[in-house]
Amino acid sequence: MAKGKNTSVFFCQECGYESSKWMGQCPGCRQWNTFVEESVVTRTQGKSAVTSGGTKNKPASLMEISLEEEDRLKTHMQELDRVLGGGLVKGSLTLVGGDPGIGKSTLLLQVCRNLAADDRKVLYVSGEESLKQIKIRANRIGDFSEHLKLLCETSLEAIEETIRRTSPDVVVIDSIQTMYRESISSAPGSVSQVREATSVLLQLAKGLNISIFIVGHVTKEGTVAGPRVLEHMVDTVLYFEGDRHASYRILRGVKNRFGSTNEIGVFEMETSGLKEVLNPSEFMLSGKPEDASGSIVVCSMEGTRPMLIEIQALVCHSSFGIPRRQTIGTDFNRVNLLIAVLEKRLGLSLGNCDAYVNIAGGIKIQEPAVDLGIAMAVVSSFKNRMIDNKMIAVGEVGLSGEVRGVSMIQARIQEARKLGFTTCVIPSVCMESVKEIEGIKVIGVKSVKEAINLL
Ligand code: TYD
Ligand code: MG
């Protein structure tokens, strides 16, 4: 930009897209009316966070670098440790995103409590609640060790100073959108402020080898920058999600430099904070109707863990010209495709029927291994024929009605056995890899038609 000109740019508050002029719709994330003018910060030095220790770094061979068990802190919340890839990595920056009120502050306060009980020095910085309000929340959760220190502060300079002075092992910043640096003129929560705050915290984490959690609210309005703006800067991104009206919450890894992103953690919000759900299958199946048509249990893999889930379908005669199709918790187009397969390959006249498919419990499932379950539930409801209560089905369905193989079949069957199911319908190609398990009958099917004949 020409010298002497005012260097202000426009940022999309949703995804951080940068533009020299205002635009109605963001080309990056297609959101409307999210651009806000901000003045640009010019960095005096382009120092990388990893080398900010001040010493000159020498190249090292991998053999010279030693790893210790100690480099991962256990939070003593199995669900969280697994999502993090086996514990909290020292010197890492973790973003916990989620809708307001979903339980981010509660989760992190509980993490702080566990770490402090392990004699770790923990600093919880809140820019949203007063010390008294945090105390009220803490009282619901339980007793806290004195190693946990609370700080109500929103100025980055003051937070940086406190961290350098007290050198804690773990820091929680609740939330990044309330933090600000005075030298930047834009308001707290704007893209410039959020980015600046994150880069300061990143330098602190790498430089001092401390683990930092950042809370980021997901916002619908463009007034506060969303967590997506900083996803690329941090090491790990976790999203905390769930239906606000249901009590369970799911912690999902979206990015993880130190582990897999497939894992999920399941929690339940109770009156005394979040409780881990160590056996989500049992939780998901509670309340399953005993003898109703259109209901079947399937097994979906969430990372390394099999999870049993109930699929419900309701098919009824349509009173309109165009039948209604609706799905909750699963892909709408996938269900439409399966219904088309059922029409063509099984000759069912679903064309004048409304069809609704629901994954019970409010969880979202993307895995194609639930296809067969969906198809069977739809047919069961259409023919008003019950499916055996003790049966589960897994398999991907192809366009010619064939049932295709799925991964980790043994783990799925074992989970079904554990929860008392006695029959397992699986793709016939998977039969070879199945070792016999006592108490459960495994049936291999080649096509949807074969599976439907079992009803
Ligand atoms: P909170 O952690 O404040 O959400 P966030 O930080 O993501 O905005 O969670 C607030 C909700 O959790 C609130 O609706 C009350 C509920 N809650 C419980 O049900 N039980 C509890 O023990 C606590 C502390 C909160
Ligand atoms: Mg909060």
PDB file of C-alpha atoms in Angstrom, residues 252-373:
ATOM      1  CA  ARG A 252     -14.861 -33.718  18.781  1.00  0.00           C
ATOM      2  CA  GLY A 253     -11.310 -33.250  17.557  1.00  0.00           C
ATOM      3  CA  VAL A 254     -11.180 -31.279  14.303  1.00  0.00           C
ATOM      4  CA  LYS A 255      -7.438 -30.775  14.132  1.00  0.00           C
ATOM      5  CA  ASN A 256      -4.750 -32.437  16.208  1.00  0.00           C
ATOM      6  CA  ARG A 257      -1.028 -32.168  15.629  1.00  0.00           C
ATOM      7  CA  PHE A 258      -0.428 -34.842  18.276  1.00  0.00           C
ATOM      8  CA  GLY A 259      -3.101 -37.442  17.598  1.00  0.00           C
ATOM      9  CA  SER A 260      -6.013 -38.662  15.550  1.00  0.00           C
ATOM     10  CA  THR A 261      -8.994 -36.429  14.804  1.00  0.00           C
ATOM     11  CA  ASN A 262     -11.493 -39.259  14.625  1.00  0.00           C
ATOM     12  CA  GLU A 263     -11.950 -39.685  18.335  1.00  0.00           C
ATOM     13  CA  ILE A 264     -14.894 -38.279  20.202  1.00  0.00           C
ATOM     14  CA  GLY A 265     -15.497 -37.818  23.896  1.00  0.00           C
ATOM     15  CA  VAL A 266     -18.967 -38.123  25.364  1.00  0.00           C
ATOM     16  CA  PHE A 267     -20.058 -36.218  28.461  1.00  0.00           C
ATOM     17  CA  GLU A 268     -23.269 -35.663  30.289  1.00  0.00           C
ATOM     18  CA  MET A 269     -24.154 -32.333  31.881  1.00  0.00           C
ATOM     19  CA  GLU A 270     -25.372 -32.869  35.406  1.00  0.00           C
ATOM     20  CA  THR A 271     -26.104 -30.562  38.290  1.00  0.00           C
ATOM     21  CA  SER A 272     -22.571 -31.048  39.563  1.00  0.00           C
ATOM     22  CA  GLY A 273     -20.755 -30.420  36.316  1.00  0.00           C
ATOM     23  CA  LEU A 274     -19.884 -32.678  33.407  1.00  0.00           C
ATOM     24  CA  LYS A 275     -19.732 -36.413  33.899  1.00  0.00           C
ATOM     25  CA  GLU A 276     -17.887 -38.693  31.514  1.00  0.00           C
ATOM     26  CA  VAL A 277     -19.966 -41.246  29.637  1.00  0.00           C
ATOM     27  CA  LEU A 278     -17.586 -44.183  29.397  1.00  0.00           C
ATOM     28  CA  ASN A 279     -20.079 -46.447  27.694  1.00  0.00           C
ATOM     29  CA  PRO A 280     -21.899 -44.299  25.139  1.00  0.00           C
ATOM     30  CA  SER A 281     -23.691 -47.265  23.544  1.00  0.00           C
ATOM     31  CA  GLU A 282     -25.650 -47.910  26.693  1.00  0.00           C
ATOM     32  CA  PHE A 283     -26.431 -44.222  26.924  1.00  0.00           C
ATOM     33  CA  MET A 284     -27.552 -43.946  23.299  1.00  0.00           C
ATOM     34  CA  LEU A 285     -29.831 -46.980  23.532  1.00  0.00           C
ATOM     35  CA  SER A 286     -31.595 -45.982  26.720  1.00  0.00           C
ATOM     36  CA  GLY A 287     -35.240 -45.342  25.940  1.00  0.00           C
ATOM     37  CA  LYS A 288     -35.329 -47.563  22.860  1.00  0.00           C
ATOM     38  CA  PRO A 289     -38.882 -48.772  22.241  1.00  0.00           C
ATOM     39  CA  GLU A 290     -39.289 -52.503  22.812  1.00  0.00           C
ATOM     40  CA  ASP A 291     -41.559 -53.568  19.996  1.00  0.00           C
ATOM     41  CA  ALA A 292     -42.060 -50.867  17.450  1.00  0.00           C
ATOM     42  CA  SER A 293     -41.600 -51.118  13.710  1.00  0.00           C
ATOM     43  CA  GLY A 294     -39.061 -48.890  12.023  1.00  0.00           C
ATOM     44  CA  SER A 295     -36.469 -49.106  14.764  1.00  0.00           C
ATOM     45  CA  ILE A 296     -33.126 -50.866  14.457  1.00  0.00           C
ATOM     46  CA  VAL A 297     -29.755 -50.710  16.188  1.00  0.00           C
ATOM     47  CA  VAL A 298     -26.587 -50.169  14.177  1.00  0.00           C
ATOM     48  CA  CYS A 299     -22.947 -49.963  15.135  1.00  0.00           C
ATOM     49  CA  SER A 300     -20.922 -46.977  14.028  1.00  0.00           C
ATOM     50  CA  MET A 301     -17.202 -46.474  14.635  1.00  0.00           C
ATOM     51  CA  GLU A 302     -16.252 -43.207  16.259  1.00  0.00           C
ATOM     52  CA  GLY A 303     -12.493 -43.267  15.944  1.00  0.00           C
ATOM     53  CA  THR A 304     -11.327 -46.452  17.585  1.00  0.00           C
ATOM     54  CA  ARG A 305     -14.496 -46.911  19.560  1.00  0.00           C
ATOM     55  CA  PRO A 306     -17.609 -48.741  18.395  1.00  0.00           C
ATOM     56  CA  MET A 307     -20.867 -47.109  19.341  1.00  0.00           C
ATOM     57  CA  LEU A 308     -24.336 -48.635  19.134  1.00  0.00           C
ATOM     58  CA  ILE A 309     -27.003 -46.273  17.907  1.00  0.00           C
ATOM     59  CA  GLU A 310     -30.707 -46.600  17.273  1.00  0.00           C
ATOM     60  CA  ILE A 311     -32.068 -45.620  13.892  1.00  0.00           C
ATOM     61  CA  GLN A 312     -35.738 -44.803  13.598  1.00  0.00           C
ATOM     62  CA  ALA A 313     -37.729 -44.519  10.418  1.00  0.00           C
ATOM     63  CA  LEU A 314     -41.308 -43.529   9.876  1.00  0.00           C
ATOM     64  CA  VAL A 315     -42.888 -44.140   6.490  1.00  0.00           C
ATOM     65  CA  CYS A 316     -46.488 -43.161   5.895  1.00  0.00           C
ATOM     66  CA  HIS A 317     -48.799 -42.385   3.022  1.00  0.00           C
ATOM     67  CA  SER A 318     -48.296 -38.896   1.686  1.00  0.00           C
ATOM     68  CA  SER A 319     -51.281 -36.609   1.479  1.00  0.00           C
ATOM     69  CA  PHE A 320     -49.508 -34.254  -0.913  1.00  0.00           C
ATOM     70  CA  GLY A 321     -48.374 -34.672  -4.495  1.00  0.00           C
ATOM     71  CA  ILE A 322     -44.706 -34.463  -3.597  1.00  0.00           C
ATOM     72  CA  PRO A 323     -43.760 -36.790  -0.736  1.00  0.00           C
ATOM     73  CA  ARG A 324     -41.900 -35.323   2.207  1.00  0.00           C
ATOM     74  CA  ARG A 325     -38.491 -36.630   3.148  1.00  0.00           C
ATOM     75  CA  GLN A 326     -36.767 -35.553   6.315  1.00  0.00           C
ATOM     76  CA  THR A 327     -33.687 -36.688   8.191  1.00  0.00           C
ATOM     77  CA  ILE A 328     -32.296 -35.809  11.581  1.00  0.00           C
ATOM     78  CA  GLY A 329     -28.735 -36.736  12.430  1.00  0.00           C
ATOM     79  CA  THR A 330     -27.857 -38.295   9.092  1.00  0.00           C
ATOM     80  CA  ASP A 331     -27.230 -37.169   5.543  1.00  0.00           C
ATOM     81  CA  PHE A 332     -30.427 -36.211   3.737  1.00  0.00           C
ATOM     82  CA  ASN A 333     -29.142 -37.082   0.257  1.00  0.00           C
ATOM     83  CA  ARG A 334     -27.846 -40.448   1.442  1.00  0.00           C
ATOM     84  CA  VAL A 335     -31.293 -41.374   2.772  1.00  0.00           C
ATOM     85  CA  ASN A 336     -32.944 -40.304  -0.487  1.00  0.00           C
ATOM     86  CA  LEU A 337     -30.461 -42.461  -2.367  1.00  0.00           C
ATOM     87  CA  LEU A 338     -31.232 -45.467  -0.176  1.00  0.00           C
ATOM     88  CA  ILE A 339     -34.947 -44.979  -0.682  1.00  0.00           C
ATOM     89  CA  ALA A 340     -34.356 -44.908  -4.455  1.00  0.00           C
ATOM     90  CA  VAL A 341     -32.365 -48.155  -4.191  1.00  0.00           C
ATOM     91  CA  LEU A 342     -35.230 -49.769  -2.258  1.00  0.00           C
ATOM     92  CA  GLU A 343     -37.721 -48.683  -4.929  1.00  0.00           C
ATOM     93  CA  LYS A 344     -35.684 -49.909  -7.846  1.00  0.00           C
ATOM     94  CA  ARG A 345     -34.125 -53.084  -6.460  1.00  0.00           C
ATOM     95  CA  LEU A 346     -36.895 -54.293  -4.181  1.00  0.00           C
ATOM     96  CA  GLY A 347     -39.813 -52.879  -6.090  1.00  0.00           C
ATOM     97  CA  LEU A 348     -41.266 -51.096  -3.062  1.00  0.00           C
ATOM     98  CA  SER A 349     -43.565 -48.242  -4.014  1.00  0.00           C
ATOM     99  CA  LEU A 350     -42.157 -45.600  -1.718  1.00  0.00           C
ATOM    100  CA  GLY A 351     -42.810 -42.888  -4.301  1.00  0.00           C
ATOM    101  CA  ASN A 352     -46.072 -41.809  -2.703  1.00  0.00           C
ATOM    102  CA  CYS A 353     -44.897 -42.090   0.892  1.00  0.00           C
ATOM    103  CA  ASP A 354     -43.474 -39.543   3.276  1.00  0.00           C
ATOM    104  CA  ALA A 355     -40.318 -40.812   4.955  1.00  0.00           C
ATOM    105  CA  TYR A 356     -38.653 -39.551   8.091  1.00  0.00           C
ATOM    106  CA  VAL A 357     -35.365 -40.917   9.406  1.00  0.00           C
ATOM    107  CA  ASN A 358     -34.019 -40.027  12.812  1.00  0.00           C
ATOM    108  CA  ILE A 359     -30.859 -41.009  14.667  1.00  0.00           C
ATOM    109  CA  ALA A 360     -32.070 -41.306  18.251  1.00  0.00           C
ATOM    110  CA  GLY A 361     -30.215 -39.344  20.899  1.00  0.00           C
ATOM    111  CA  GLY A 362     -29.492 -36.375  18.656  1.00  0.00           C
ATOM    112  CA  ILE A 363     -26.049 -37.574  17.574  1.00  0.00           C
ATOM    113  CA  LYS A 364     -24.851 -36.989  14.001  1.00  0.00           C
ATOM    114  CA  ILE A 365     -23.575 -39.974  12.013  1.00  0.00           C
ATOM    115  CA  GLN A 366     -21.803 -39.762   8.669  1.00  0.00           C
ATOM    116  CA  GLU A 367     -20.403 -43.279   8.375  1.00  0.00           C
ATOM    117  CA  PRO A 368     -21.738 -45.283   5.376  1.00  0.00           C
ATOM    118  CA  ALA A 369     -21.763 -48.421   7.551  1.00  0.00           C
ATOM    119  CA  VAL A 370     -25.175 -47.362   8.851  1.00  0.00           C
ATOM    120  CA  ASP A 371     -26.729 -47.609   5.342  1.00  0.00           C
ATOM    121  CA  LEU A 372     -28.025 -51.121   5.803  1.00  0.00           C
ATOM    122  CA  GLY A 373     -29.618 -50.143   9.111  1.00  0.00           C
TER     123      GLY A 373
END
